[in-house]
Amino acid sequence: MNKTIKLLEKLSNGHGPTGFEGQIRQIIREEITNPEISIDTDGLGSLICKIEKDKQSPKIMLSAHMDELGLMVRYITEEGFIKFQTLGGWLDQSIVNQRWIIMTKSGNIKGVTGIKTVHVMTETERKQIFPKDNLFIDVGAKNKQDAEERLGILPGDPISPDSSFEFLNSDNLLLGKAWDDRVGVALLIETLNSLDSKKLPNNVFGSCTVQEEVGLRGAITSSYTIAPDININLEVGVAGDYPGMNPNLAQEKVGAGPSIFLHDSSMLPDKTLQNYIENIATKNQIDLQYEILAGYGEDGSMYQKSREGIPSINLGIPTRYLHSHNSVIDLNDYKIGVRLANLILDDLSGEKINNIKNKLD
């Protein structure tokens, strides 16, 4: 198994619900092997990685969020079942009858969201979506005391989806949890590891943010910590290439290359930066996809609104079945994304950054 696959597997299998990203922070520290990169942590927990040539050169920031959707233990019933609070934007039907990892102080505890068997449901119940507030996690406890004392489960413990990385009957399709946004984190890591400060025309920062799924919080703090001149946010794109989807909802296709977000509910990209990246892609025969979404929201929007306004854009890796236990990406899309990110960093001089900031095509 090559380094890229090992990295993607390690990040996907890692447990880091939003607000509890410590395990992923440690993985990133281990996987950034470029000796020229220094790594700090801001007050909220985002990792700040940098190659700083000198204080006068412009700062380009790559960003990706390390958190994933999760749950939190709300309380334990007298019978020993776990009631929970969602962390991030879950569909209620995505939570039913799934396996989970409860991350206690003494170790991981497995659990499964229970549901009434169809054999005893009424006709009405069989047709309804079961709201999350009616759901619970079965951890095999005899009662509340057993869950607390033997299993060590307490209110506030984070809960992560339990779903393992694997190839989906293909050399390219990768099935796993948390591609949103571990695929962006992997892209950031591989890009930073390939950099050589002697060849860089500027300073490069990598921001691995926390708590994106509950309000883009890490992007706010890291924008002030780094104060970049340019932001390229590495995200998942919303694939629309499977039954039930259509181009009015999402336009990306898995396997057709990385994407640029042209619109979502939180931002419009910097047009001059968009033109620049399109030119780089064209010169290097890289096909780009475009995404126009009615909803969505991501860290790039916070960078765009921070400080005096940071020119920002989202580069996406098309992903199927977002915000669930199992999502699918294409390895070739990812590899092209890494290549494009490196081409941009190698080319983006101080003069070009100044032109982008001043809207000079």
XYZ file of C-alpha atoms in Angstrom:
361
model
C 0.000 0.000 0.000
C 1.525 3.359 -1.023
C 1.906 6.401 1.204
C -1.113 8.231 -0.216
C -3.485 5.323 0.438
C -2.063 4.816 3.937
C -2.552 8.510 4.707
C -6.129 8.563 3.433
C -6.954 5.387 5.366
C -5.426 6.682 8.580
C -7.295 9.978 8.397
C -10.621 8.418 7.431
C -10.465 5.806 10.190
C -9.410 8.366 12.800
C -12.024 9.599 15.263
C -12.389 13.363 15.602
C -15.942 14.621 16.130
C -16.259 18.364 15.972
C -14.859 19.866 19.164
C -12.907 16.667 19.939
C -10.267 16.615 17.209
C -7.268 15.585 19.345
C -6.665 12.237 17.642
C -6.679 13.867 14.203
C -4.376 16.639 15.406
C -1.888 13.965 16.451
C -2.156 12.157 13.109
C -1.441 15.392 11.244
C 1.593 16.114 13.410
C 2.919 12.618 12.660
C 2.247 12.807 8.929
C 3.777 16.226 8.224
C 7.340 15.100 7.662
C 8.793 18.108 5.853
C 11.556 19.312 8.240
C 11.101 22.902 7.068
C 7.564 23.087 8.439
C 6.884 24.306 11.952
C 3.583 23.504 13.636
C 1.708 25.481 16.277
C -1.782 25.264 17.747
C -4.105 28.216 18.198
C -6.291 28.723 21.254
C -9.271 26.871 19.769
C -7.222 23.860 18.697
C -6.590 24.445 14.992
C -3.127 23.459 13.756
C -1.049 26.195 12.132
C 1.641 24.789 9.836
C 4.096 27.091 8.093
C 7.124 27.552 5.903
C 8.053 31.164 6.503
C 10.821 32.445 4.245
C 10.816 35.960 5.674
C 8.402 38.330 7.384
C 8.083 40.581 4.332
C 6.896 37.980 1.810
C 3.177 37.413 1.178
C 1.351 34.601 2.982
C -0.581 31.944 1.079
C -2.787 29.771 3.244
C -4.110 26.327 2.422
C -6.934 25.329 4.751
C -8.948 22.202 5.512
C -11.066 21.246 8.499
C -10.129 18.193 10.550
C -13.411 17.671 12.406
C -16.226 15.333 11.382
C -19.888 14.977 12.216
C -20.476 13.223 15.520
C -22.631 12.939 18.591
C -22.219 13.665 22.310
C -23.526 11.723 25.299
C -26.427 13.744 26.730
C -27.424 11.361 29.513
C -27.752 7.662 30.351
C -31.180 6.175 30.993
C -31.794 4.092 34.094
C -31.819 1.042 31.810
C -28.309 1.867 30.508
C -29.118 3.284 27.071
C -27.340 6.407 25.778
C -29.296 9.490 24.763
C -27.276 11.895 22.653
C -26.836 15.391 21.237
C -25.892 15.690 17.561
C -22.717 17.550 16.608
C -23.166 18.977 13.105
C -25.732 18.585 10.362
C -27.049 15.030 10.482
C -30.142 13.803 8.677
C -32.203 11.912 11.244
C -32.519 8.907 8.917
C -28.713 8.677 8.638
C -28.419 7.981 12.371
C -30.749 4.988 12.583
C -29.235 1.503 13.139
C -25.618 2.623 12.771
C -22.505 1.634 14.702
C -20.677 4.189 16.842
C -17.559 4.665 18.955
C -18.028 6.405 22.304
C -14.708 8.011 23.198
C -14.422 7.728 26.986
C -11.462 8.670 29.173
C -10.614 5.002 29.601
C -10.975 3.989 25.951
C -13.361 3.435 23.062
C -16.738 1.792 23.637
C -18.775 0.375 20.764
C -22.474 1.033 20.411
C -25.352 0.853 17.953
C -28.361 3.097 17.496
C -31.374 0.958 18.248
C -34.732 1.051 16.499
C -38.031 -0.688 17.121
C -38.318 -3.804 14.967
C -40.632 -3.611 11.955
C -42.594 -6.608 13.278
C -44.292 -4.515 15.949
C -44.587 -1.184 14.133
C -47.904 0.286 13.141
C -48.542 1.051 9.484
C -47.936 4.739 10.208
C -44.646 4.047 11.992
C -43.347 2.014 9.079
C -43.634 5.042 6.792
C -42.209 7.726 9.087
C -38.714 9.065 9.672
C -37.703 8.486 13.266
C -36.569 11.797 14.816
C -33.154 11.802 16.449
C -34.577 12.812 19.815
C -36.384 9.460 19.938
C -33.245 7.465 19.165
C -30.728 5.951 21.577
C -27.442 4.030 21.541
C -27.259 0.499 22.909
C -23.839 -0.201 24.471
C -24.729 -3.546 26.044
C -24.952 -2.120 29.557
C -27.126 -3.759 32.228
C -28.199 -0.395 33.608
C -27.019 3.184 34.169
C -24.556 2.193 36.890
C -23.020 -0.477 34.650
C -22.637 2.016 31.781
C -20.956 4.536 34.062
C -18.773 2.290 36.211
C -17.872 -0.662 33.982
C -17.843 1.096 30.629
C -16.795 4.539 31.894
C -19.389 6.475 29.889
C -20.180 9.980 31.120
C -22.227 12.936 29.865
C -20.216 14.997 27.392
C -18.261 12.065 25.966
C -17.865 12.442 22.174
C -19.289 9.829 19.830
C -17.829 9.093 16.397
C -19.211 7.044 13.480
C -17.773 3.521 13.347
C -17.048 2.839 9.676
C -13.823 1.542 8.140
C -11.891 2.604 5.039
C -11.817 0.229 2.056
C -11.702 0.138 -1.729
C -15.168 0.000 -3.288
C -14.614 -2.854 -5.768
C -12.262 -0.619 -7.754
C -8.656 0.557 -7.855
C -9.816 4.167 -7.605
C -13.036 4.415 -5.611
C -12.418 4.809 -1.884
C -15.167 4.161 0.668
C -14.856 5.624 4.145
C -16.208 7.964 6.755
C -15.249 11.586 7.324
C -14.050 12.399 3.812
C -15.627 15.712 4.787
C -13.003 16.940 5.234
C -10.219 14.439 5.831
C -9.674 14.296 2.067
C -8.881 18.025 2.229
C -6.587 17.457 5.213
C -4.726 14.721 3.322
C -4.371 17.009 0.311
C -2.965 19.737 2.559
C -0.494 17.337 4.203
C 0.830 15.942 0.928
C 1.146 19.406 -0.560
C 3.071 20.769 2.431
C 5.360 17.731 2.522
C 6.365 18.319 -1.096
C 7.379 21.972 -0.649
C 10.945 23.263 -0.874
C 11.397 26.711 0.646
C 14.268 27.492 -1.753
C 11.883 27.216 -4.698
C 8.883 28.930 -3.102
C 8.192 32.541 -4.114
C 6.343 33.275 -0.853
C 5.434 32.096 2.648
C 3.074 29.118 2.840
C 0.777 28.311 5.749
C -1.492 25.343 6.307
C -4.492 25.710 8.582
C -6.134 22.486 9.805
C -9.204 23.854 11.490
C -11.527 22.610 14.216
C -15.281 22.946 14.697
C -16.148 23.670 11.084
C -19.288 21.552 11.320
C -20.777 23.684 14.108
C -20.210 27.202 12.781
C -16.847 27.449 10.966
C -15.268 28.422 14.279
C -11.681 27.333 13.643
C -11.544 29.381 10.461
C -12.317 32.533 12.421
C -9.446 32.128 14.870
C -6.897 30.872 12.334
C -7.572 33.797 10.007
C -6.405 36.143 12.766
C -3.521 33.919 13.794
C -2.118 33.719 10.251
C -3.472 36.896 8.595
C -2.978 35.455 5.075
C -2.965 37.381 1.821
C -4.626 34.528 -0.114
C -6.703 31.540 1.024
C -7.266 28.306 -0.891
C -9.744 26.183 1.027
C -9.539 22.442 0.339
C -12.973 20.882 0.714
C -15.242 18.099 -0.435
C -17.403 18.781 -3.451
C -21.004 17.618 -3.636
C -21.233 14.874 -6.248
C -24.480 14.690 -8.180
C -23.810 11.554 -10.207
C -26.074 8.979 -8.558
C -29.822 8.171 -8.489
C -31.995 10.841 -6.894
C -29.609 13.649 -7.819
C -29.729 15.980 -10.827
C -27.748 18.991 -12.142
C -30.153 21.430 -10.483
C -28.972 20.068 -7.129
C -25.261 19.458 -7.791
C -23.116 19.246 -10.909
C -19.944 17.389 -9.918
C -19.110 13.843 -10.966
C -16.780 11.505 -9.130
C -13.794 10.730 -11.360
C -14.020 13.876 -13.488
C -11.395 15.932 -11.628
C -11.343 18.521 -8.821
C -13.846 21.356 -8.683
C -14.157 25.066 -8.044
C -17.148 26.288 -6.071
C -18.758 29.170 -7.965
C -21.585 29.638 -5.471
C -22.889 28.339 -2.186
C -25.026 29.919 0.500
C -21.989 31.194 2.390
C -19.737 32.715 -0.294
C -18.860 33.612 -3.851
C -15.203 32.987 -4.766
C -12.755 35.791 -5.465
C -13.117 36.169 -9.230
C -9.514 37.227 -9.891
C -8.205 34.253 -7.898
C -10.608 32.003 -9.793
C -9.314 33.287 -13.143
C -5.739 32.727 -12.020
C -6.385 29.105 -10.989
C -8.274 28.404 -14.196
C -5.285 29.655 -16.189
C -2.916 27.408 -14.216
C -5.198 24.424 -14.850
C -5.488 25.163 -18.572
C -1.722 25.551 -19.022
C -1.182 22.188 -17.352
C -4.048 20.373 -19.085
C -6.018 19.858 -15.883
C -9.776 19.562 -16.269
C -11.786 21.435 -13.656
C -15.396 20.901 -12.670
C -17.664 23.676 -11.423
C -20.149 23.582 -8.583
C -23.098 25.895 -7.981
C -25.040 24.982 -4.851
C -28.069 26.571 -3.228
C -27.011 25.480 0.253
C -23.684 24.466 1.841
C -21.275 26.469 3.993
C -17.530 26.140 4.545
C -14.411 27.699 6.053
C -13.541 29.687 2.937
C -16.459 32.011 3.626
C -15.053 32.961 7.023
C -11.618 33.713 5.601
C -13.254 35.829 2.932
C -15.022 37.911 5.595
C -12.122 38.120 8.050
C -9.834 41.077 8.684
C -9.827 43.403 5.663
C -11.208 40.649 3.406
C -9.026 37.744 2.267
C -9.304 36.615 -1.388
C -10.579 33.044 -1.055
C -11.703 30.124 -3.170
C -12.770 26.519 -2.570
C -11.099 23.652 -4.386
C -13.239 20.540 -3.988
C -12.812 16.784 -4.328
C -16.153 15.340 -5.550
C -17.737 13.158 -2.874
C -20.856 10.994 -2.785
C -23.124 10.570 0.256
C -21.821 13.401 2.439
C -22.758 13.685 6.116
C -23.278 9.981 6.640
C -21.309 6.951 7.853
C -20.038 6.079 4.375
C -18.890 8.366 1.555
C -17.083 7.726 -1.727
C -14.242 9.587 -3.455
C -12.062 8.861 -6.474
C -8.314 8.561 -5.923
C -7.554 10.162 -9.295
C -9.553 13.294 -8.390
C -7.494 13.547 -5.228
C -4.149 13.093 -7.004
C -5.041 15.777 -9.555
C -6.005 18.069 -6.667
C -2.576 17.589 -5.084
C -0.874 18.348 -8.402
C -2.952 21.488 -8.916
C -2.226 22.763 -5.396
C 1.512 22.315 -5.956
C 1.394 24.090 -9.306
C -0.368 27.046 -7.711
C 2.103 27.364 -4.840
C 5.104 27.094 -7.164
C 3.742 29.826 -9.449
C 1.979 32.305 -7.175
C 4.529 35.113 -6.858
C 4.262 38.270 -4.801
C 3.343 40.269 -7.891
C 0.545 37.865 -8.785
C -0.775 37.935 -5.222
C -0.788 41.732 -5.355
C -2.708 41.620 -8.632
C -5.291 39.274 -7.112
C -5.707 41.454 -4.040
C -6.156 44.529 -6.205
C -8.441 42.735 -8.686
C -6.050 43.100 -11.599
C -6.488 40.223 -14.063
